[in-house]
Coordinates of C-alpha atoms in Angstrom, one line a residue:
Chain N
X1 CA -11.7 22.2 48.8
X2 CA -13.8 24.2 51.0
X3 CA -17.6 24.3 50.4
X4 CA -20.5 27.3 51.3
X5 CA -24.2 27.6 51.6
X6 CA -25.8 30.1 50.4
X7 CA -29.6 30.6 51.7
X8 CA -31.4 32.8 48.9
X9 CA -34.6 34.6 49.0
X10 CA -36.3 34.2 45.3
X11 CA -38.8 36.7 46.0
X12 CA -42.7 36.0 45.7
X13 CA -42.1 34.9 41.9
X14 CA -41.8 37.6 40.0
X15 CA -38.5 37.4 38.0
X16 CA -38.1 40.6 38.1
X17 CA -38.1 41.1 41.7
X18 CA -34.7 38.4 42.1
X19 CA -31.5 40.5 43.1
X20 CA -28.4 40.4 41.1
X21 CA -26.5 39.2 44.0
X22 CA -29.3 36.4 44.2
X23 CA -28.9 35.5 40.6
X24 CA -24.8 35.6 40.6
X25 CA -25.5 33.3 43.3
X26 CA -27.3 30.7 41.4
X27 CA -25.1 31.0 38.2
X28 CA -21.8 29.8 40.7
X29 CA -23.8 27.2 42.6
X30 CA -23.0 23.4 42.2
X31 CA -26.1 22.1 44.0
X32 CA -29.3 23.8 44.4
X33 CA -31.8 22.7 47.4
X34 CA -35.1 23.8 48.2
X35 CA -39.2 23.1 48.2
X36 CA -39.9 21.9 44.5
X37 CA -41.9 24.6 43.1
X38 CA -38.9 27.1 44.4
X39 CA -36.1 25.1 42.7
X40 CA -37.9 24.8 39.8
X41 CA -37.7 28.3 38.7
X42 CA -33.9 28.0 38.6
X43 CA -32.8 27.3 35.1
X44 CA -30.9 23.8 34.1
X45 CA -27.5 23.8 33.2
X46 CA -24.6 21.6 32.8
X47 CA -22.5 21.4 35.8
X48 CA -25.4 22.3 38.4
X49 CA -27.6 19.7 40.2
X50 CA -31.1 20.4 41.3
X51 CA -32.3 18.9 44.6
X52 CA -36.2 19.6 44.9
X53 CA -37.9 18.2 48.2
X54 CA -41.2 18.0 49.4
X55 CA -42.8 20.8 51.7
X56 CA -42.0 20.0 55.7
X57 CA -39.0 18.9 55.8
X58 CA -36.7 22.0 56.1
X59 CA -34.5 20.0 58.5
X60 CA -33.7 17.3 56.4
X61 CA -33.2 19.8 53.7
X62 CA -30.7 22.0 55.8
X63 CA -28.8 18.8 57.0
X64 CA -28.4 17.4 53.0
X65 CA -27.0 21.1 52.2
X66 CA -25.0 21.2 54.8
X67 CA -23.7 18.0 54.1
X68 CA -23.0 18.5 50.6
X69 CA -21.1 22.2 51.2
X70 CA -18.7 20.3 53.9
X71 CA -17.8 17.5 50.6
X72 CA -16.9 21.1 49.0
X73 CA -19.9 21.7 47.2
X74 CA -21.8 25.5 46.8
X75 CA -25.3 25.1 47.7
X76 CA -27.8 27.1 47.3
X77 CA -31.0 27.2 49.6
X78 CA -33.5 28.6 47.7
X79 CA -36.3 30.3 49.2
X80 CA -39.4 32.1 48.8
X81 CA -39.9 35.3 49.7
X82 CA -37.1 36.8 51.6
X83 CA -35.0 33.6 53.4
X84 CA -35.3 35.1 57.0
X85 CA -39.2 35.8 57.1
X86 CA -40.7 32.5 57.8
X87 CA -38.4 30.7 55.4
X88 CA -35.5 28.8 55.3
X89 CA -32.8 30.7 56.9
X90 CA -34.1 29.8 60.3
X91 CA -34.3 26.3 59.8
X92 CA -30.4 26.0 58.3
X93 CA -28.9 28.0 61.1
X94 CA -31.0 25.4 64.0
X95 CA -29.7 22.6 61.3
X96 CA -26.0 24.2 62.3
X97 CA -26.6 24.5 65.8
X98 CA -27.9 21.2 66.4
X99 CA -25.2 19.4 63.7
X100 CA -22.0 18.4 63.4
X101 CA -19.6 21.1 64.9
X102 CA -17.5 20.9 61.8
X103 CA -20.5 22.6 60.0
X104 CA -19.8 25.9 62.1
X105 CA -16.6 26.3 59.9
X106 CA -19.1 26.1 56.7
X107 CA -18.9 29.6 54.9
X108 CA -22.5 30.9 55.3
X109 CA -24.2 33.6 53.7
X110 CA -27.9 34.9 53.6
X111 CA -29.1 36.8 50.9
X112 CA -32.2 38.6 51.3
X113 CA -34.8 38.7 49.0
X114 CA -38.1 40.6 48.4
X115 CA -40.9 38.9 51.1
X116 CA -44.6 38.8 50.1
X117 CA -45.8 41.1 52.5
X118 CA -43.9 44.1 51.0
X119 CA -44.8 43.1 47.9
X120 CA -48.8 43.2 49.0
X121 CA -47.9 46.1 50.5
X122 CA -46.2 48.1 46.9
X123 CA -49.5 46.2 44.8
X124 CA -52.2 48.3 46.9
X125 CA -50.4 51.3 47.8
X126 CA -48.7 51.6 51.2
X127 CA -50.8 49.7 54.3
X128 CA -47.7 48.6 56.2
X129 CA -46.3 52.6 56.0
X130 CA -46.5 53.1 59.6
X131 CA -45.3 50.6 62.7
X132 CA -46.3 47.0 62.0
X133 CA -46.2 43.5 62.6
X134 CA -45.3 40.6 60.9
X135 CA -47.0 37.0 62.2
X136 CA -47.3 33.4 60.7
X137 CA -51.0 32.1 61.3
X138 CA -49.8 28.4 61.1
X139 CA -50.1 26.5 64.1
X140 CA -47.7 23.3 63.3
X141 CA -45.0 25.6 65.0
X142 CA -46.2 26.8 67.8
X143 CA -49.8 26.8 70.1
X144 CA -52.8 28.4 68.5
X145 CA -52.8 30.6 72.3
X146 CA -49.7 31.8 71.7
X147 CA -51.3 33.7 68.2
X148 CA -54.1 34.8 69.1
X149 CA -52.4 36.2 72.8
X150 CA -50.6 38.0 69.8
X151 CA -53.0 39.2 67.8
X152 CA -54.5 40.7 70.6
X153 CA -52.0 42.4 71.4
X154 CA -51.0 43.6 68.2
X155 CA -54.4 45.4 67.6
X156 CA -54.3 46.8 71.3
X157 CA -50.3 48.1 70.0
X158 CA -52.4 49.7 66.8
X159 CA -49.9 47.9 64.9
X160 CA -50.9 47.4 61.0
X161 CA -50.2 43.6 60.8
X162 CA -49.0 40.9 58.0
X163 CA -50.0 37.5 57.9
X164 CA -48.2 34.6 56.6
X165 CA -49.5 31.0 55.8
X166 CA -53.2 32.2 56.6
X167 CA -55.2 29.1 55.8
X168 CA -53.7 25.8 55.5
X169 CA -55.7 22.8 53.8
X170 CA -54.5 20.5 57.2
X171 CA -55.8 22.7 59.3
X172 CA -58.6 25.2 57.4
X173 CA -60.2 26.6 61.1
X174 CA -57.3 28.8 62.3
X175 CA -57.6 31.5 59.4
X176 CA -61.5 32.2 60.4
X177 CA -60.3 31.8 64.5
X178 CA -57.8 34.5 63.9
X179 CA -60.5 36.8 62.0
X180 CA -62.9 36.6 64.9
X181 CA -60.1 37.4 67.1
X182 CA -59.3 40.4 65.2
X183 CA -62.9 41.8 64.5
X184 CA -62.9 41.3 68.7
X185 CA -59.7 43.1 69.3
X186 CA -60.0 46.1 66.8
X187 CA -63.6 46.4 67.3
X188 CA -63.8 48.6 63.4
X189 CA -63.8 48.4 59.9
X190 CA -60.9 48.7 59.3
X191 CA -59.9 47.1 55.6
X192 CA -58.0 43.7 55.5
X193 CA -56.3 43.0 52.2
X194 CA -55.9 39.5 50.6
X195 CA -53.2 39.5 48.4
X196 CA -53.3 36.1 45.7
X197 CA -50.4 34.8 44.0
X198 CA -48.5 38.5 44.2
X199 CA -46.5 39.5 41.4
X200 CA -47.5 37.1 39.5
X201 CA -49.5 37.4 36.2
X202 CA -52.5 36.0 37.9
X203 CA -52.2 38.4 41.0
X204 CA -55.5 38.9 42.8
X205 CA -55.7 41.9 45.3
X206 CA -58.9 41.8 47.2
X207 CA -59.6 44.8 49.9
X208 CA -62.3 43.9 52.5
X209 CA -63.5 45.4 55.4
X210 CA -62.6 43.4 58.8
X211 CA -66.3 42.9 59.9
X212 CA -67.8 41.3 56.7
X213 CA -64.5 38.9 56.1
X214 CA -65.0 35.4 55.9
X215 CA -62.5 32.3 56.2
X216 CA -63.1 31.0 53.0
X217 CA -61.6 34.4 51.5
X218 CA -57.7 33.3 52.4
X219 CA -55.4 30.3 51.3
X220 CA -51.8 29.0 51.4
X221 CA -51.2 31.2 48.3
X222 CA -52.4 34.7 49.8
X223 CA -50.6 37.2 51.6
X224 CA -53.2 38.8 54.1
X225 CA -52.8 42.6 55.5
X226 CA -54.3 44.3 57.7
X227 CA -54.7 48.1 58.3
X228 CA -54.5 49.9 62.2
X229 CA -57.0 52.2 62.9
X230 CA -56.0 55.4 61.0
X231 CA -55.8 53.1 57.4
X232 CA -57.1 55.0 54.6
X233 CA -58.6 54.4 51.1
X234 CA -58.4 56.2 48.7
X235 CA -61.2 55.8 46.0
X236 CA -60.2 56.1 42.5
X237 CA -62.6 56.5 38.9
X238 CA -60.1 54.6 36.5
X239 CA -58.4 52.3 39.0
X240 CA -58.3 50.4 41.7
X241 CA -58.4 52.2 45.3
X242 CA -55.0 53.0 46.8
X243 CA -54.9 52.1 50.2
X244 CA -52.3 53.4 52.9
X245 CA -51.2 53.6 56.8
X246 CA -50.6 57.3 57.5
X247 CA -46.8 58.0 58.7
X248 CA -48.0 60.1 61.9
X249 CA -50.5 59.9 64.6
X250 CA -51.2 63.1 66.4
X251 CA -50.5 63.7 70.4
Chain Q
X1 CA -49.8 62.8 27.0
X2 CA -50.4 61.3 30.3
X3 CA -48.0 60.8 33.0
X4 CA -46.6 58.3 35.6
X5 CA -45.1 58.2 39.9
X6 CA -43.2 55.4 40.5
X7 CA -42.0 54.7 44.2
X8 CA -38.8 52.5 43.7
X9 CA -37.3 51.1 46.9
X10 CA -33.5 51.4 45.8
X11 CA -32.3 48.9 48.5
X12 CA -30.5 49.6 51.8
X13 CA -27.1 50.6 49.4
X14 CA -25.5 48.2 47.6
X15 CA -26.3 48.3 43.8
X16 CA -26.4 44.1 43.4
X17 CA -29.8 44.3 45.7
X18 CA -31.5 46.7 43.3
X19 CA -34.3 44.7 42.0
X20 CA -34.6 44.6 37.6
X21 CA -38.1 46.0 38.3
X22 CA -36.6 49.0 39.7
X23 CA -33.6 49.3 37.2
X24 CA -36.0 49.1 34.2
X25 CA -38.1 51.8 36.1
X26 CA -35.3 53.9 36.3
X27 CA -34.4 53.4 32.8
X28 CA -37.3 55.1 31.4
X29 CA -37.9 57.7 33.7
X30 CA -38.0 61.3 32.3
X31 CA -37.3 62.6 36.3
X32 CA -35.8 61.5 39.4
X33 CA -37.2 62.7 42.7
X34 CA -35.7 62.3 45.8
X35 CA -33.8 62.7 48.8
X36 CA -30.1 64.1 47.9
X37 CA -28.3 60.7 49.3
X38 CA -30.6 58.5 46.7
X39 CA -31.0 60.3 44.0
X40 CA -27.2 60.4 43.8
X41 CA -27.3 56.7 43.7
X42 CA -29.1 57.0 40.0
X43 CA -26.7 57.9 36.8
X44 CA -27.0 60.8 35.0
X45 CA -28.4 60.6 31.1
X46 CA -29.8 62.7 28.7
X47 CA -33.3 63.0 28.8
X48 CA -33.4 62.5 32.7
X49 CA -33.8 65.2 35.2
X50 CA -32.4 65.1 38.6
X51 CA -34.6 66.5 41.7
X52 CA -32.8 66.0 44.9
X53 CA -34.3 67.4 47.6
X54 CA -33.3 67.5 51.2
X55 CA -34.7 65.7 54.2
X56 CA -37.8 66.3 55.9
X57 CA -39.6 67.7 53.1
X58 CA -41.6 64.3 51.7
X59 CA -45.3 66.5 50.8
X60 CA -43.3 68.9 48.9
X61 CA -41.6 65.8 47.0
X62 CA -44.4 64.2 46.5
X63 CA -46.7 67.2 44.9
X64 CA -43.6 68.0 42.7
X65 CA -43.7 64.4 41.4
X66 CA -47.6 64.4 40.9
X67 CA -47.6 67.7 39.3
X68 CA -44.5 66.9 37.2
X69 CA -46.6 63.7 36.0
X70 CA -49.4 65.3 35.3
X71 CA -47.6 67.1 32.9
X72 CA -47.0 64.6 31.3
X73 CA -43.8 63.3 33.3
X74 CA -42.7 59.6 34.0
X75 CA -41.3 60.4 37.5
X76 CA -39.5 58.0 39.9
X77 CA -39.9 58.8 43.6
X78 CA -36.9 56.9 44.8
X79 CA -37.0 55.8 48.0
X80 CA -33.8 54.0 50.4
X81 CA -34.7 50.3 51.1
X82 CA -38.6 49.6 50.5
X83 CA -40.7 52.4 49.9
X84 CA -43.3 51.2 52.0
X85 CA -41.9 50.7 55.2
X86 CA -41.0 54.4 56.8
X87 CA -40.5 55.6 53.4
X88 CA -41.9 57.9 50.5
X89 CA -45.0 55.7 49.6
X90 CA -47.2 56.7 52.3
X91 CA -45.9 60.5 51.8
X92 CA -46.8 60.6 47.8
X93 CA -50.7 58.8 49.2
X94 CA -51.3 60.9 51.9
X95 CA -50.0 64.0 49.1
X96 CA -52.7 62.2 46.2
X97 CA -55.3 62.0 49.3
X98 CA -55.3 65.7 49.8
X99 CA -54.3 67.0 47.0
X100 CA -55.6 67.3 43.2
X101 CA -58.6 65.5 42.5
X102 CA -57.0 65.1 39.2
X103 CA -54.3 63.4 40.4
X104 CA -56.5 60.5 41.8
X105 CA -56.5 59.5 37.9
X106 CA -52.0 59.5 37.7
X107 CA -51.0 55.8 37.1
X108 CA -49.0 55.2 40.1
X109 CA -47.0 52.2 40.8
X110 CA -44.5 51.2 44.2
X111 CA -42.0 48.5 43.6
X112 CA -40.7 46.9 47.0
X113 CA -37.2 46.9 47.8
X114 CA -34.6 45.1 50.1
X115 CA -35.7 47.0 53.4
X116 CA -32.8 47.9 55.8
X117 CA -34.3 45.5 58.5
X118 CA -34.3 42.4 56.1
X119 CA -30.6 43.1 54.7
X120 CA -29.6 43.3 58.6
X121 CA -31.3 40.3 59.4
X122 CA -29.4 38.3 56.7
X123 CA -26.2 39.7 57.4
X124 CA -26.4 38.0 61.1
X125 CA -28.7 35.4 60.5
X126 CA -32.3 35.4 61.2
X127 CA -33.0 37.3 64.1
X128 CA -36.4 37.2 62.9
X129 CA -37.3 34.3 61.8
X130 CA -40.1 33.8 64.0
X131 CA -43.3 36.7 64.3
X132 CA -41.5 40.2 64.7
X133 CA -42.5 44.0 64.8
X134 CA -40.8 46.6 62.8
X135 CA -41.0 50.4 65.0
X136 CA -40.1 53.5 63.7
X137 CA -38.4 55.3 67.0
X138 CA -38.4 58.7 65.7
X139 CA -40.7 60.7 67.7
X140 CA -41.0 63.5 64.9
X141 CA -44.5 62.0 63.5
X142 CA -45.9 60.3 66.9
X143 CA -46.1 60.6 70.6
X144 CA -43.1 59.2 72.3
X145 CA -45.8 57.6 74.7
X146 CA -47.2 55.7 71.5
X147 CA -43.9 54.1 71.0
X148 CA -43.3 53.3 74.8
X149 CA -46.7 51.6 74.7
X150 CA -46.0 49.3 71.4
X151 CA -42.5 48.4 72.7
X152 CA -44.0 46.8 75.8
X153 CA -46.5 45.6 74.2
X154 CA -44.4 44.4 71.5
X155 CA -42.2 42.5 74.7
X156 CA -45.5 41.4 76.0
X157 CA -46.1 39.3 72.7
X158 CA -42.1 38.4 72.4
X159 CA -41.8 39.6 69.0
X160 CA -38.6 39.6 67.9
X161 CA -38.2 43.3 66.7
X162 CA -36.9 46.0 64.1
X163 CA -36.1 49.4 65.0
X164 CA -35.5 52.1 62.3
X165 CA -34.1 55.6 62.9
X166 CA -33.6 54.8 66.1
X167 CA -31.3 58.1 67.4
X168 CA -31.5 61.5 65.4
X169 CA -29.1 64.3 65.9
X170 CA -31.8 66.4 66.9
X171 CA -33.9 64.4 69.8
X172 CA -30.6 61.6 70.4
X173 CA -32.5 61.1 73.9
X174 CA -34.7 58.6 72.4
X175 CA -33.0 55.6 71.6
X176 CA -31.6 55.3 75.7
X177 CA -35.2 55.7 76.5
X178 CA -36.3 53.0 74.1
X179 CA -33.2 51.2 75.6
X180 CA -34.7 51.6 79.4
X181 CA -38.2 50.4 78.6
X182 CA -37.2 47.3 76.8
X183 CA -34.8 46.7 79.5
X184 CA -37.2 46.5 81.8
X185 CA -40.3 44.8 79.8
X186 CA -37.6 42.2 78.3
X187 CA -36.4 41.4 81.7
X188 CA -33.5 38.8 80.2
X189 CA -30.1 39.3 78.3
X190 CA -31.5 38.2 75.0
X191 CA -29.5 40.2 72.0
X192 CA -29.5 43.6 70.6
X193 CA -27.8 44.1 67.1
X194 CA -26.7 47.0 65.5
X195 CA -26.3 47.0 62.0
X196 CA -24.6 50.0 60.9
X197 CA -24.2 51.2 56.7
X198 CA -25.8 47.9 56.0
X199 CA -25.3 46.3 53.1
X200 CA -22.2 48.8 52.3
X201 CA -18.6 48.2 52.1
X202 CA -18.2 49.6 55.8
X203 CA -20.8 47.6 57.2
X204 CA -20.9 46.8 60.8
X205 CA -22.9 44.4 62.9
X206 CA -22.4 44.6 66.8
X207 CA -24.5 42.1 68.7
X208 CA -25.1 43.0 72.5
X209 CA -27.0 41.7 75.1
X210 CA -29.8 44.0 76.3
X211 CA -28.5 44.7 79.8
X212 CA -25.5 45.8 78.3
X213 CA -26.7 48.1 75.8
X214 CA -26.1 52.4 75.9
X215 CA -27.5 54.8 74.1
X216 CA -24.9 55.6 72.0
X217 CA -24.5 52.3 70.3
X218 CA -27.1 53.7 67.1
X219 CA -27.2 56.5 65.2
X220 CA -29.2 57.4 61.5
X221 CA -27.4 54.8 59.7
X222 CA -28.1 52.0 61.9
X223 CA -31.2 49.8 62.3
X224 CA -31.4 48.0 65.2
X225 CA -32.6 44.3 66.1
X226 CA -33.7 42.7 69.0
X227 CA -34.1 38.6 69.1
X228 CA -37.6 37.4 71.1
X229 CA -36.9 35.6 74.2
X230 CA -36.0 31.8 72.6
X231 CA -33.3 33.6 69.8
X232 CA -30.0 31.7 69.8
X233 CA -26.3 32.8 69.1
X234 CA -24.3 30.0 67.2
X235 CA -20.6 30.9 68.0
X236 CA -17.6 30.1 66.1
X237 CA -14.1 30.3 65.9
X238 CA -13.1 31.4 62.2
X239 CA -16.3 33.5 61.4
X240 CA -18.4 36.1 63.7
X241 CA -21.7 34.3 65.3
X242 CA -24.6 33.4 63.7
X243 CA -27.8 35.0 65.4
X244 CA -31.4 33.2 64.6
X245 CA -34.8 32.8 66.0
X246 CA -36.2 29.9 66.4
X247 CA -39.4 29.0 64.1
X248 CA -41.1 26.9 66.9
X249 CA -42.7 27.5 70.3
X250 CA -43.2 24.5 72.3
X251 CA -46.6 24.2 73.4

């Protein structure tokens, strides 16, 4: 009997916003394997076993899925977001790479899913509507140099940028570090946009301009966005201000 | 009686990555507004109006659908993929920005979609898995030196990258000169992939390396990938190659 793995994006945790191909997948799954929080917003049932793990160990995670599809069982990976934007797609595939060769053979299938950025993005209006970028502000992956070399050259691209994983409780400095690097390279006041728990009941959108934010204003649970230099706002009476990133720049 | 835009990203084209957000949208819409190709993706009903419109002509769509709800109208802009990456959010905010002061006061909602770029990345992987860019290489709305600039800046930071409408029929000479300046700011064989009708039943995903690339390898339908300088092909022999970036830089 021949097994799969299926690596699923859940979206940011809204129900609403999980695919039909992404729930067909979980109702044909034997196994399910992911970060606890993620696999607990798949449903019990008889026949299907859940296999949350802690954060940080999406290696170990890949290699038990793996593992489990080659005994002929259909795993799911779930993931947050969309499971190729700083999620677990990424870590599976270096799992295969670096694995047994028999797991090559494994029938393996990515199904994309709706990532928090673009769902920031669609709760203000349309920031990310012109040429942007899309960088994870965590530093257990790679040198902090490395990021803010980046970010400095993101704003001197007049890219609108994303940010993932802004402020983490190991390492709290690197949110306001990337902030100062930012107010540095833009050199404007241009509006960055904290987007908390998205598309969930208790979403919080928060727009800010880039000189009077603060690193206490981001967390593992925000989304952060950032406008290029032609970003507009659009004040409203009854509502909250739409905010979007013109499609053209003149010649 | 007051009215309602919704910008619903439809997906890159297959029906099972239509979020239920959007189909519940579409459910109680009164019209449809769009271009021809996606507003033939919605069924006909009675009580819902059809307004397909051709290309190039997103203002025009978007004061239709803001006059249209504030007459009272539930109207759903849709838009291919998500609507907020190179897509009709922006348009219908840059059309309430200018336009009617009244319709400042139109409850407007976006709901994200699969974008093209995410549903390629899953279909080979997770060629951008680690920090990326996403460019729009049509020249119609920017100067093409703006988009030479961000490319090499974009190689300068080794973002992995996205590339959307990367060769029209009317200016095809852009995509070999995108090709060219990559070529030279890359400066390595890292791959290029081509994911044509994606998500479709005549799907296609061509991986090349860089040095080998020609201009005629994309057209309208395909988006276009390149890995950063560290992405990895996983060969095998009963299944195309999986593609990936890595999520780590060594320090």
């Amino acid at each position: 009997m021949s097994g799969s793995v299926v690596i699923a994006g859940l979206g940011p945790g809204n129900d609403a916003l999980v695919t039909p191909e992404v729930t067909e997948a979980l109702a044909k799954a034997t196994d399910i394997v992911g970060y606890i929080p993620y696999v607990a917003r798949v449903a019990e049932r008889p026949g299907l076993t859940l296999h949350p793990s802690d954060n940080r160990v999406e290696i170990d995670r890949s290699r038990h899925a793996l593992e489990m599809a080659s005994e002929g069982k259909h795993v799911v990976v779930v993931s947050s977001g969309d499971p190729g934007v700083f999620a677990m797609a990424a870590a599976v595939l270096e799992a295969v790479e670096h694995g047994e060769p028999a797991w090559r053979d494994i029938d393996i299938q990515i199904l994309p899913g709706i990532t928090a950025m673009l769902a920031a993005s669609a709760a203000c209006g349309a920031p990310l509507g012109h040429d942007f970028c899309a960088i994870n502000l965590s530093d257990n992956m790679k040198p902090w140099e490395l990021i803010e070399k980046r970010l400095r050259l993101a704003a001197e691209a007049d890219f609108a940028m994303a940010f993932y994983n802004p402020r983490s409780k190991s390492r709290p400095e690197g949110f306001g570090k990337a902030v100062k690097a930012l107010q540095e390279a833009c050199g404007d006041d241009r509006p960055m946009i904290f987007a908390r728990n998205v598309s969930r009941p208790d979403q919080t959108i928060k727009i800010v301009p880039l000189t009077e934010v603060t690193e206490d204003m981001a967390d593992m649970r925000t989304v952060v966005l950032l406008g290029n230099s032609q970003t507009r706002l659009i004040e409203r009476c009854n509502a909250d201000p739409l905010i979007y990133t013109p499609r053209s720049v003149e010649g």
